[in-house]
Every structure is written in structure tokens, then in C-alpha cells.
Amino acid sequence: MLHFPSKNTAAHTADRAEVTRLHQLLGDHVWAFSNCRADAPPLPVAEVDWLFYNSLKGTFILSEWKRFPAGVQRVSDVGEPWVLAGGTTVGNPVEQVARQLDAVRRVLRLTVAPLHFPALDPHDINPYQSVYSPQIGPGTEVERLRFGAVHGSLEGLVETIERRYTPTPLILSSQPEQLVLAGTLADLFRCSVPAAVRRKLDPPAAVPAAPSPRIAAIHRELAALHLELASLLDPQPVVAAPAPISASTLVPAPLLSQGNDVPSSLIAKATKSAPPAPAIKAAKTSASGHLKGHVTRLVPASKPTSDNLRNAFLAALQDGQLKSSGVHIGLFGSFVGQHLTGEVKLTDLAPGGLTKWCHAQAEAAGIRIVKDAREPSVVRTVRPTNSQKEAV
């Protein structure tokens, strides 16, 4: 339910628990104007407890709320008072709401219809009247009413609001038109439009998310996947060096144990027939571990700065363990991206691209680096020549 409370601070207000219950029972397609005033000269100003507008059905329901000191024994149509338990009589609320209905109907026909429903005949607009009193119970005798309905529970009132039908529905399809109609009704019935209601009638346009953070995240994910694929395709096991080949491993033991002179031709033949020693594969994982160690040691996981990234890169360039392999800038960036956990991204630390940034940092530090001929992402330090030293 969208609630439009009265602008008049001195006006009576509905019970808070009952208003909360209405919020639970009614959806936002029902607009509720509480403690409002209908000013339709020459008719007297009407004080209206509740005016409901069902924006899906296009119906208006006027509701007068009454509380009595005792249970209602008899509900009568116009012309007779209501009877409470014990025989006490009170003014007939059906007659009261009928007078209010005249003023509300006049406002809707003369002002609302021409502005918002010009295609409809104003005389076809006819709100529905009702009375709600919690003192009406199962034992109340209710006379058949010519117009409107009476309710002893909010659930019964809500059922009328939701199911009420009219042959001339007042429906606006577009959201901007509904917002204008809400403002018109609030002004005519002296009610306010709370900010929460206005946001629901006119929600702010969705702001598309900036693509750059997601693109950076995709690059980091791709780098991590490439590393994982590389480890699966080339696990790079560390192979132990084979034991040196001696004559004892190639020549039968009995010949040696007997102290016989073994012919040189036999030793040469055995040596020639021995399988070649397996090549020792370089453990590149050691170089990767060194490179990753500089990142984890010098670059904080959260709130890092460009200085932290520069220190890690320069430390890797001067690491003797990385002299032969060089520094793989792509791998270096991948380790940094996986290491970061805060809001700062690699692109924030190395503006303009990591490769260009790394070359600039090395140059600023006086370190000369060159790209590997076969792998441009790998850089190595180069000692300055004598002429370069003299120039410096």
C-alpha cells in the first residue's frame, strides 16, 4: 500500500497497528489517502477518514472508520440510527459517509476527470462507499444496504478494495502519468506525498555498471587460468641427477671380483651400449617462486601503492636467482593480481599498461633492461658498457 498521510498535523490519525496491517494486506497498486479533506463548493467541506484508489482496477473506495464504546447490535440503512449492545443508539455512519461521498464524487468529476481521464464521461465516475468498525462482529444484525458495505474487520475492507469493479475504470498505464495523478489527488485531498512513495512511483533510472572494473577482473581471471594450464601441460618435475657411470656398473661383477684384467674393448663396448643419461630439466618453478616471493613480500594485499609495486619489480630485476630466466612481466602482473584483495586493482598501480610502466620504473632507477628476443614479455638487466659508465 502507498500511504498518503494528511498534511494537517491537527487531524485525527488512524491507529498505527491498523495502518501496519493494511500495509501487510495491500500491495503498492493501492493508494491510500488518510484523514483527508474534500472541498467541493457549494457542498460543505467533507472530512474523510480513508480514500482508497486501486490503480489496477481503476476504482475509488471511500471508507468511514468508527469506534464505539460497545459492540454494534444492529446496523441500519439510512433513516435509522445504529443500535449498540445495551440498547444505546448512535448516529448512522452510512448517512455520514454518503454525505462525504457527494463531495468526493464532485471533486473527481469536476477536477480529476478532465485532467487525467478526458475520454471518459465524468458522470460515469462513481466512487464506492463503505464503513469500517471493529465493534461489528458475527452477532451484529446487518440490514441490507442500498449502497456501499459495512465491515467489522480490515480483511473484509481489503476484500472490497481488491474486488470492487466499475464499468468505467480510471486507469493510467504509464508511470509518469501515475506520478502526476498521485500529485493531483494529494493536493485535492490535502495529503502529502512521502519521499518513499515518490521513489516507488518514480524509481531512479538504473545506472549501468562501469565496464572497466569487470574487464580488469576478467584479465586477472584469464592470467590465473593460463598459469594453471601451463602447470598442467608442463609440470616441470625436478629430476635427480643420475649416478656417474663406472666400469662396475657396466662390466659383470665376477670379472672384476676375480682380479682379472678386463679388456679395454669390453669396457668400451659396455660404455657404448649404455643408454644416454636423461637430460636434467631446469626447475623453472624455482624462478616463479622467487618472483612470487617478491610480490607477496613487498606488495601489501590491501591498500598497496605504486611504490610497493615498483619496489617488488626492481627487487626481481636485481635477484640473482632470476638472472638466467629474466623477469616475466606478464607473470609478475598475474601474481600481483592474484595477491590483491582490496579495492585497489593492478591497473590503478600501473597506469598506462604494466609493460610500459615497468620499463619506465627501471629507466627511472638507472637500470637498463632489454626484452628477450623470443619472449618479449621477459626482460633482463644489461650491464652498462664502459662508454656508458663514462657518460654517466
Short mmCIF file of C-alpha atoms in Angstrom, two decimals:
data_model
loop_
_atom_site.label_atom_id
_atom_site.label_comp_id
_atom_site.label_asym_id
_atom_site.label_seq_id
_atom_site.Cartn_x
_atom_site.Cartn_y
_atom_site.Cartn_z
CA MET A 1 0.00 0.00 0.00
CA LEU A 2 1.17 3.51 -0.83
CA HIS A 3 0.11 5.71 2.07
CA PHE A 4 -0.52 9.46 1.58
CA PRO A 5 -0.99 10.89 5.09
CA SER A 6 -2.77 14.16 5.84
CA LYS A 7 -0.86 17.43 5.65
CA ASN A 8 -2.90 18.71 8.60
CA THR A 9 -0.96 17.87 11.76
CA ALA A 10 -4.07 18.54 13.85
CA ALA A 11 -6.14 15.95 12.00
CA HIS A 12 -7.06 12.66 13.64
CA THR A 13 -4.86 9.77 12.64
CA ALA A 14 -5.69 6.11 12.26
CA ASP A 15 -4.44 3.54 14.72
CA ARG A 16 -0.84 2.68 13.89
CA ALA A 17 -1.39 -1.06 14.26
CA GLU A 18 -4.29 -0.93 11.81
CA VAL A 19 -2.22 1.05 9.32
CA THR A 20 0.55 -1.50 9.62
CA ARG A 21 -1.96 -4.27 8.98
CA LEU A 22 -3.18 -2.50 5.84
CA HIS A 23 0.42 -2.35 4.61
CA GLN A 24 0.63 -6.10 5.08
CA LEU A 25 -2.65 -6.83 3.30
CA LEU A 26 -2.46 -4.41 0.37
CA GLY A 27 0.10 -4.14 -2.40
CA ASP A 28 1.58 -0.95 -3.80
CA HIS A 29 -1.08 -0.85 -6.51
CA VAL A 30 -3.48 0.50 -3.85
CA TRP A 31 -3.09 4.16 -2.89
CA ALA A 32 -4.49 5.16 0.50
CA PHE A 33 -5.24 8.80 1.41
CA SER A 34 -5.90 9.10 5.14
CA ASN A 35 -7.67 11.87 7.13
CA CYS A 36 -8.15 13.94 4.02
CA ARG A 37 -10.50 16.82 3.15
CA ALA A 38 -12.71 17.13 0.11
CA ASP A 39 -13.52 20.74 -0.76
CA ALA A 40 -16.22 20.85 -3.44
CA PRO A 41 -18.27 24.08 -3.29
CA PRO A 42 -21.14 24.66 -2.80
CA LEU A 43 -21.10 21.45 -0.71
CA PRO A 44 -19.68 21.63 2.81
CA VAL A 45 -16.05 20.56 3.27
CA ALA A 46 -16.03 16.83 3.93
CA GLU A 47 -13.65 15.22 6.44
CA VAL A 48 -12.80 11.80 5.01
CA ASP A 49 -11.14 9.07 7.06
CA TRP A 50 -9.81 6.96 4.18
CA LEU A 51 -9.99 7.16 0.39
CA PHE A 52 -8.54 4.16 -1.47
CA TYR A 53 -7.61 4.08 -5.14
CA ASN A 54 -6.96 0.71 -6.78
CA SER A 55 -4.70 1.60 -9.70
CA LEU A 56 -5.16 -1.85 -11.28
CA LYS A 57 -8.97 -1.91 -11.14
CA GLY A 58 -9.37 1.86 -11.57
CA THR A 59 -11.77 2.16 -8.60
CA PHE A 60 -12.15 4.60 -5.70
CA ILE A 61 -13.47 3.34 -2.34
CA LEU A 62 -14.43 5.76 0.41
CA SER A 63 -14.28 4.37 3.95
CA GLU A 64 -15.57 5.90 7.20
CA TRP A 65 -13.93 4.42 10.32
CA LYS A 66 -15.97 4.33 13.52
CA ARG A 67 -15.21 3.15 17.05
CA PHE A 68 -17.98 2.69 19.61
CA PRO A 69 -17.85 2.08 23.36
CA ALA A 70 -19.77 -1.18 22.93
CA GLY A 71 -20.40 -3.79 20.29
CA VAL A 72 -22.77 -2.92 17.47
CA GLN A 73 -26.05 -4.80 17.83
CA ARG A 74 -27.83 -3.55 14.73
CA VAL A 75 -26.65 -1.87 11.52
CA SER A 76 -29.39 0.03 9.67
CA ASP A 77 -29.59 1.68 6.29
CA VAL A 78 -30.16 5.45 6.04
CA GLY A 79 -33.08 6.82 8.05
CA GLU A 80 -32.43 4.92 11.29
CA PRO A 81 -29.70 5.08 13.94
CA TRP A 82 -27.39 2.20 14.76
CA VAL A 83 -28.04 0.26 17.95
CA LEU A 84 -25.24 -0.72 20.31
CA ALA A 85 -25.23 -3.54 22.85
CA GLY A 86 -27.45 -2.49 25.77
CA GLY A 87 -29.86 -0.56 23.56
CA THR A 88 -27.87 2.68 23.13
CA THR A 89 -28.34 4.34 19.73
CA VAL A 90 -25.71 6.29 17.78
CA GLY A 91 -25.71 8.35 14.61
CA ASN A 92 -25.88 6.34 11.44
CA PRO A 93 -22.38 6.20 9.82
CA VAL A 94 -23.89 5.16 6.48
CA GLU A 95 -25.64 8.54 6.24
CA GLN A 96 -22.39 10.30 7.19
CA VAL A 97 -20.29 8.54 4.56
CA ALA A 98 -23.00 9.24 1.94
CA ARG A 99 -22.59 12.98 2.52
CA GLN A 100 -18.83 12.66 2.23
CA LEU A 101 -19.27 10.67 -0.96
CA ASP A 102 -21.11 13.59 -2.61
CA ALA A 103 -18.10 15.87 -2.06
CA VAL A 104 -15.53 13.28 -3.17
CA ARG A 105 -17.56 12.43 -6.28
CA ARG A 106 -17.81 16.11 -7.21
CA VAL A 107 -14.03 16.59 -6.89
CA LEU A 108 -13.32 13.54 -9.06
CA ARG A 109 -15.83 14.52 -11.73
CA LEU A 110 -15.03 18.22 -12.00
CA THR A 111 -11.25 18.24 -11.48
CA VAL A 112 -9.62 14.83 -11.75
CA ALA A 113 -11.54 13.52 -14.77
CA PRO A 114 -10.85 16.49 -17.13
CA LEU A 115 -7.15 16.49 -16.23
CA HIS A 116 -6.35 12.78 -16.30
CA PHE A 117 -9.30 10.94 -17.93
CA PRO A 118 -10.65 13.31 -20.59
CA ALA A 119 -12.01 10.47 -22.72
CA LEU A 120 -14.46 9.36 -20.00
CA ASP A 121 -17.84 10.85 -19.26
CA PRO A 122 -17.39 12.48 -15.82
CA HIS A 123 -20.92 11.44 -14.81
CA ASP A 124 -19.84 7.79 -15.07
CA ILE A 125 -17.33 8.25 -12.25
CA ASN A 126 -18.96 6.95 -9.08
CA PRO A 127 -16.82 6.04 -6.02
CA TYR A 128 -17.92 3.25 -3.70
CA GLN A 129 -18.79 3.95 -0.05
CA SER A 130 -18.09 1.76 2.98
CA VAL A 131 -17.95 1.83 6.78
CA TYR A 132 -15.42 0.03 8.97
CA SER A 133 -15.97 -0.54 12.69
CA PRO A 134 -14.12 -3.15 14.76
CA GLN A 135 -17.20 -3.31 17.02
CA ILE A 136 -19.16 -5.06 14.25
CA GLY A 137 -18.97 -8.78 14.91
CA PRO A 138 -20.58 -12.10 13.95
CA GLY A 139 -23.55 -11.37 16.22
CA THR A 140 -24.32 -7.99 14.64
CA GLU A 141 -27.62 -7.80 12.76
CA VAL A 142 -26.92 -6.05 9.46
CA GLU A 143 -29.79 -4.64 7.43
CA ARG A 144 -29.42 -4.86 3.69
CA LEU A 145 -27.87 -1.61 2.41
CA ARG A 146 -28.88 0.07 -0.82
CA PHE A 147 -25.40 1.49 -1.38
CA GLY A 148 -21.99 0.52 -0.07
CA ALA A 149 -20.93 -2.03 2.54
CA VAL A 150 -20.00 -2.25 6.23
CA HIS A 151 -17.01 -4.18 7.57
CA GLY A 152 -16.05 -5.39 11.02
CA SER A 153 -12.53 -6.44 10.02
CA LEU A 154 -9.74 -4.99 7.93
CA GLU A 155 -9.65 -8.20 5.93
CA GLY A 156 -13.25 -7.58 4.83
CA LEU A 157 -12.42 -3.99 3.87
CA VAL A 158 -9.38 -5.15 1.89
CA GLU A 159 -11.52 -7.68 0.03
CA THR A 160 -13.83 -4.87 -1.08
CA ILE A 161 -10.87 -2.72 -2.15
CA GLU A 162 -9.35 -5.54 -4.18
CA ARG A 163 -12.55 -6.90 -5.78
CA ARG A 164 -14.58 -3.75 -6.39
CA TYR A 165 -15.49 -3.46 -10.09
CA THR A 166 -16.63 -0.48 -12.12
CA PRO A 167 -17.72 -0.33 -15.77
CA THR A 168 -15.69 2.90 -16.18
CA PRO A 169 -12.27 2.16 -14.66
CA LEU A 170 -9.94 5.08 -14.05
CA ILE A 171 -6.63 3.55 -15.14
CA LEU A 172 -3.43 5.17 -16.32
CA SER A 173 -0.92 2.88 -18.00
CA SER A 174 2.31 4.90 -17.94
CA GLN A 175 4.36 5.53 -14.84
CA PRO A 176 4.85 9.28 -15.42
CA GLU A 177 1.06 9.73 -15.71
CA GLN A 178 0.53 7.84 -12.45
CA LEU A 179 3.02 10.08 -10.66
CA VAL A 180 1.17 13.20 -11.88
CA LEU A 181 -2.19 11.71 -10.83
CA ALA A 182 -0.83 10.95 -7.36
CA GLY A 183 0.26 14.56 -7.00
CA THR A 184 -3.15 15.83 -8.14
CA LEU A 185 -5.07 13.62 -5.70
CA ALA A 186 -2.73 14.51 -2.84
CA ASP A 187 -3.24 18.24 -3.48
CA LEU A 188 -7.02 17.98 -3.85
CA PHE A 189 -7.46 15.93 -0.67
CA ARG A 190 -4.85 17.84 1.38
CA CYS A 191 -2.42 14.94 1.71
CA SER A 192 1.34 14.73 1.37
CA VAL A 193 3.45 12.54 -0.91
CA PRO A 194 6.21 10.96 1.22
CA ALA A 195 9.64 10.51 -0.32
CA ALA A 196 9.35 6.72 -0.06
CA VAL A 197 6.09 6.78 -2.01
CA ARG A 198 7.57 9.08 -4.64
CA ARG A 199 10.54 6.73 -5.12
CA LYS A 200 8.18 3.81 -5.71
CA LEU A 201 6.11 5.75 -8.22
CA ASP A 202 9.15 7.25 -9.91
CA PRO A 203 12.16 4.98 -9.25
CA PRO A 204 15.55 6.37 -10.30
CA ALA A 205 16.90 5.13 -13.59
CA ALA A 206 19.30 2.24 -13.23
CA VAL A 207 22.92 3.35 -13.63
CA PRO A 208 24.86 0.89 -15.78
CA ALA A 209 27.90 -0.52 -14.05
CA ALA A 210 31.27 0.78 -15.24
CA PRO A 211 32.81 -1.85 -17.54
CA SER A 212 36.46 -1.19 -16.60
CA PRO A 213 36.43 -3.00 -13.20
CA ARG A 214 34.85 -6.07 -14.76
CA ILE A 215 37.29 -6.02 -17.70
CA ALA A 216 40.21 -5.85 -15.26
CA ALA A 217 38.74 -8.75 -13.28
CA ILE A 218 38.42 -10.82 -16.47
CA HIS A 219 42.08 -10.17 -17.32
CA ARG A 220 43.12 -11.35 -13.85
CA GLU A 221 41.00 -14.48 -14.18
CA LEU A 222 42.49 -15.22 -17.61
CA ALA A 223 46.00 -14.81 -16.25
CA ALA A 224 45.27 -17.23 -13.43
CA LEU A 225 43.80 -19.74 -15.89
CA HIS A 226 46.89 -19.50 -18.12
CA LEU A 227 49.10 -20.25 -15.15
CA GLU A 228 47.03 -23.27 -14.24
CA LEU A 229 47.07 -24.54 -17.83
CA ALA A 230 50.82 -24.09 -18.02
CA SER A 231 51.32 -26.17 -14.87
CA LEU A 232 49.11 -28.92 -16.31
CA LEU A 233 50.86 -29.00 -19.69
CA ASP A 234 54.40 -28.65 -18.32
CA PRO A 235 54.57 -29.84 -14.70
CA GLN A 236 58.39 -29.37 -14.75
CA PRO A 237 59.40 -32.10 -12.28
CA VAL A 238 62.80 -31.85 -10.65
CA VAL A 239 64.75 -34.89 -11.85
CA ALA A 240 67.61 -36.13 -9.67
CA ALA A 241 70.99 -36.27 -11.39
CA PRO A 242 71.91 -39.86 -12.36
CA ALA A 243 74.78 -41.61 -10.65
CA PRO A 244 78.04 -41.49 -12.61
CA ILE A 245 78.61 -44.48 -14.85
CA SER A 246 81.56 -46.60 -13.78
CA ALA A 247 83.08 -49.82 -15.00
CA SER A 248 81.46 -51.70 -12.14
CA THR A 249 78.02 -50.88 -13.44
CA LEU A 250 78.82 -51.92 -16.99
CA VAL A 251 81.12 -54.91 -16.57
CA PRO A 252 79.93 -58.18 -14.97
CA ALA A 253 80.88 -58.35 -11.33
CA PRO A 254 82.56 -61.81 -11.49
CA LEU A 255 85.17 -60.49 -13.89
CA LEU A 256 86.09 -57.66 -11.60
CA SER A 257 85.98 -59.68 -8.38
CA GLN A 258 88.46 -62.24 -9.74
CA GLY A 259 91.05 -59.55 -10.29
CA ASN A 260 91.21 -60.28 -13.97
CA ASP A 261 92.32 -57.69 -16.37
CA VAL A 262 89.25 -56.58 -18.22
CA PRO A 263 89.95 -55.90 -21.85
CA SER A 264 89.57 -52.30 -22.80
CA SER A 265 87.43 -53.35 -25.76
CA LEU A 266 84.87 -54.88 -23.40
CA ILE A 267 84.65 -51.73 -21.29
CA ALA A 268 84.31 -49.60 -24.43
CA LYS A 269 81.57 -51.87 -25.77
CA ALA A 270 79.65 -51.70 -22.48
CA THR A 271 80.01 -47.97 -22.31
CA LYS A 272 78.81 -47.60 -25.90
CA SER A 273 75.75 -49.80 -25.31
CA ALA A 274 74.69 -47.95 -22.15
CA PRO A 275 71.63 -45.70 -22.65
CA PRO A 276 72.33 -41.98 -22.64
CA ALA A 277 71.79 -40.18 -19.32
CA PRO A 278 68.49 -38.33 -19.14
CA ALA A 279 68.77 -34.57 -19.54
CA ILE A 280 68.25 -32.61 -16.36
CA LYS A 281 65.30 -30.34 -16.78
CA ALA A 282 65.73 -26.86 -15.33
CA ALA A 283 63.36 -26.18 -12.49
CA LYS A 284 61.56 -23.10 -13.68
CA THR A 285 59.25 -23.30 -10.73
CA SER A 286 62.15 -22.02 -8.62
CA ALA A 287 62.26 -18.82 -10.68
CA SER A 288 58.48 -18.43 -10.45
CA GLY A 289 58.67 -18.92 -6.70
CA HIS A 290 61.31 -16.19 -6.38
CA LEU A 291 59.24 -13.81 -8.48
CA LYS A 292 56.10 -14.54 -6.47
CA GLY A 293 58.06 -14.11 -3.24
CA HIS A 294 58.98 -10.53 -4.14
CA VAL A 295 55.30 -9.76 -4.78
CA THR A 296 54.00 -11.25 -1.53
CA ARG A 297 56.85 -9.69 0.49
CA LEU A 298 56.78 -6.14 -0.85
CA VAL A 299 53.20 -5.59 -2.10
CA PRO A 300 50.50 -5.42 0.62
CA ALA A 301 47.42 -7.43 -0.23
CA SER A 302 45.15 -4.49 0.66
CA LYS A 303 45.74 -0.78 0.10
CA PRO A 304 49.00 -1.12 -1.86
CA THR A 305 50.66 1.80 -3.64
CA SER A 306 52.58 2.17 -6.87
CA ASP A 307 55.76 2.45 -4.78
CA ASN A 308 55.15 -1.05 -3.38
CA LEU A 309 54.74 -2.41 -6.91
CA ARG A 310 57.89 -0.62 -8.10
CA ASN A 311 59.95 -1.97 -5.19
CA ALA A 312 58.81 -5.53 -5.97
CA PHE A 313 59.67 -5.20 -9.67
CA LEU A 314 63.10 -3.67 -9.05
CA ALA A 315 63.86 -6.33 -6.45
CA ALA A 316 63.02 -9.02 -9.01
CA LEU A 317 65.31 -7.39 -11.60
CA GLN A 318 68.23 -7.47 -9.16
CA ASP A 319 67.54 -11.00 -7.90
CA GLY A 320 70.47 -13.26 -8.83
CA GLN A 321 68.15 -16.28 -8.95
CA LEU A 322 66.26 -14.63 -11.82
CA LYS A 323 69.32 -13.59 -13.80
CA SER A 324 69.21 -16.50 -16.22
CA SER A 325 65.43 -16.73 -16.59
CA GLY A 326 64.77 -12.99 -16.58
CA VAL A 327 61.67 -11.36 -15.20
CA HIS A 328 58.40 -12.29 -16.92
CA ILE A 329 56.32 -9.10 -16.73
CA GLY A 330 53.06 -10.94 -17.54
CA LEU A 331 53.70 -13.50 -14.81
CA PHE A 332 54.67 -10.70 -12.43
CA GLY A 333 51.35 -8.94 -13.13
CA SER A 334 49.46 -12.20 -12.70
CA PHE A 335 50.99 -12.78 -9.26
CA VAL A 336 50.10 -9.22 -8.25
CA GLY A 337 46.51 -9.57 -9.47
CA GLN A 338 46.03 -12.83 -7.55
CA HIS A 339 47.63 -11.35 -4.44
CA LEU A 340 45.46 -8.21 -4.20
CA THR A 341 42.36 -8.50 -2.04
CA GLY A 342 41.20 -4.91 -1.55
CA GLU A 343 39.55 -2.43 -3.87
CA VAL A 344 42.85 -1.33 -5.45
CA LYS A 345 43.46 -3.04 -8.80
CA LEU A 346 46.62 -3.63 -10.81
CA THR A 347 45.53 -1.01 -13.34
CA ASP A 348 45.43 1.54 -10.51
CA LEU A 349 49.01 0.76 -9.50
CA ALA A 350 50.46 0.69 -13.03
CA PRO A 351 48.60 3.28 -15.12
CA GLY A 352 49.18 3.15 -18.86
CA GLY A 353 49.83 -0.58 -19.01
CA LEU A 354 52.07 -2.82 -16.91
CA THR A 355 54.79 -3.39 -19.53
CA LYS A 356 55.23 0.29 -20.32
CA TRP A 357 55.11 1.12 -16.62
CA CYS A 358 57.77 -1.47 -15.70
CA HIS A 359 60.17 -0.17 -18.36
CA ALA A 360 59.65 3.37 -17.08
CA GLN A 361 60.41 2.32 -13.48
CA ALA A 362 63.61 0.55 -14.49
CA GLU A 363 64.74 3.56 -16.51
CA ALA A 364 64.00 5.92 -13.64
CA ALA A 365 66.06 3.69 -11.31
CA GLY A 366 69.00 3.71 -13.74
CA ILE A 367 68.63 0.03 -14.59
CA ARG A 368 68.97 -0.87 -18.26
CA ILE A 369 66.73 -3.74 -19.35
CA VAL A 370 66.14 -5.41 -22.70
CA LYS A 371 63.41 -7.69 -23.98
CA ASP A 372 64.07 -11.34 -24.67
CA ALA A 373 64.25 -11.99 -28.42
CA ARG A 374 61.88 -14.99 -28.28
CA GLU A 375 59.65 -13.88 -25.40
CA PRO A 376 59.06 -10.10 -25.42
CA SER A 377 57.34 -10.26 -22.04
CA VAL A 378 60.63 -11.38 -20.43
CA VAL A 379 63.14 -8.65 -19.59
CA ARG A 380 66.72 -8.91 -18.39
CA THR A 381 69.16 -6.43 -16.95
CA VAL A 382 72.14 -5.38 -19.06
CA ARG A 383 75.40 -4.15 -17.64
CA PRO A 384 76.35 -0.72 -18.96
CA THR A 385 79.37 -0.54 -21.28
CA ASN A 386 82.47 1.47 -20.39
CA SER A 387 81.35 4.28 -22.63
CA GLN A 388 78.00 4.36 -20.89
CA LYS A 389 79.70 4.41 -17.48
CA GLU A 390 81.92 7.31 -18.58
CA ALA A 391 78.86 9.17 -19.87
CA VAL A 392 77.19 8.71 -16.52
#
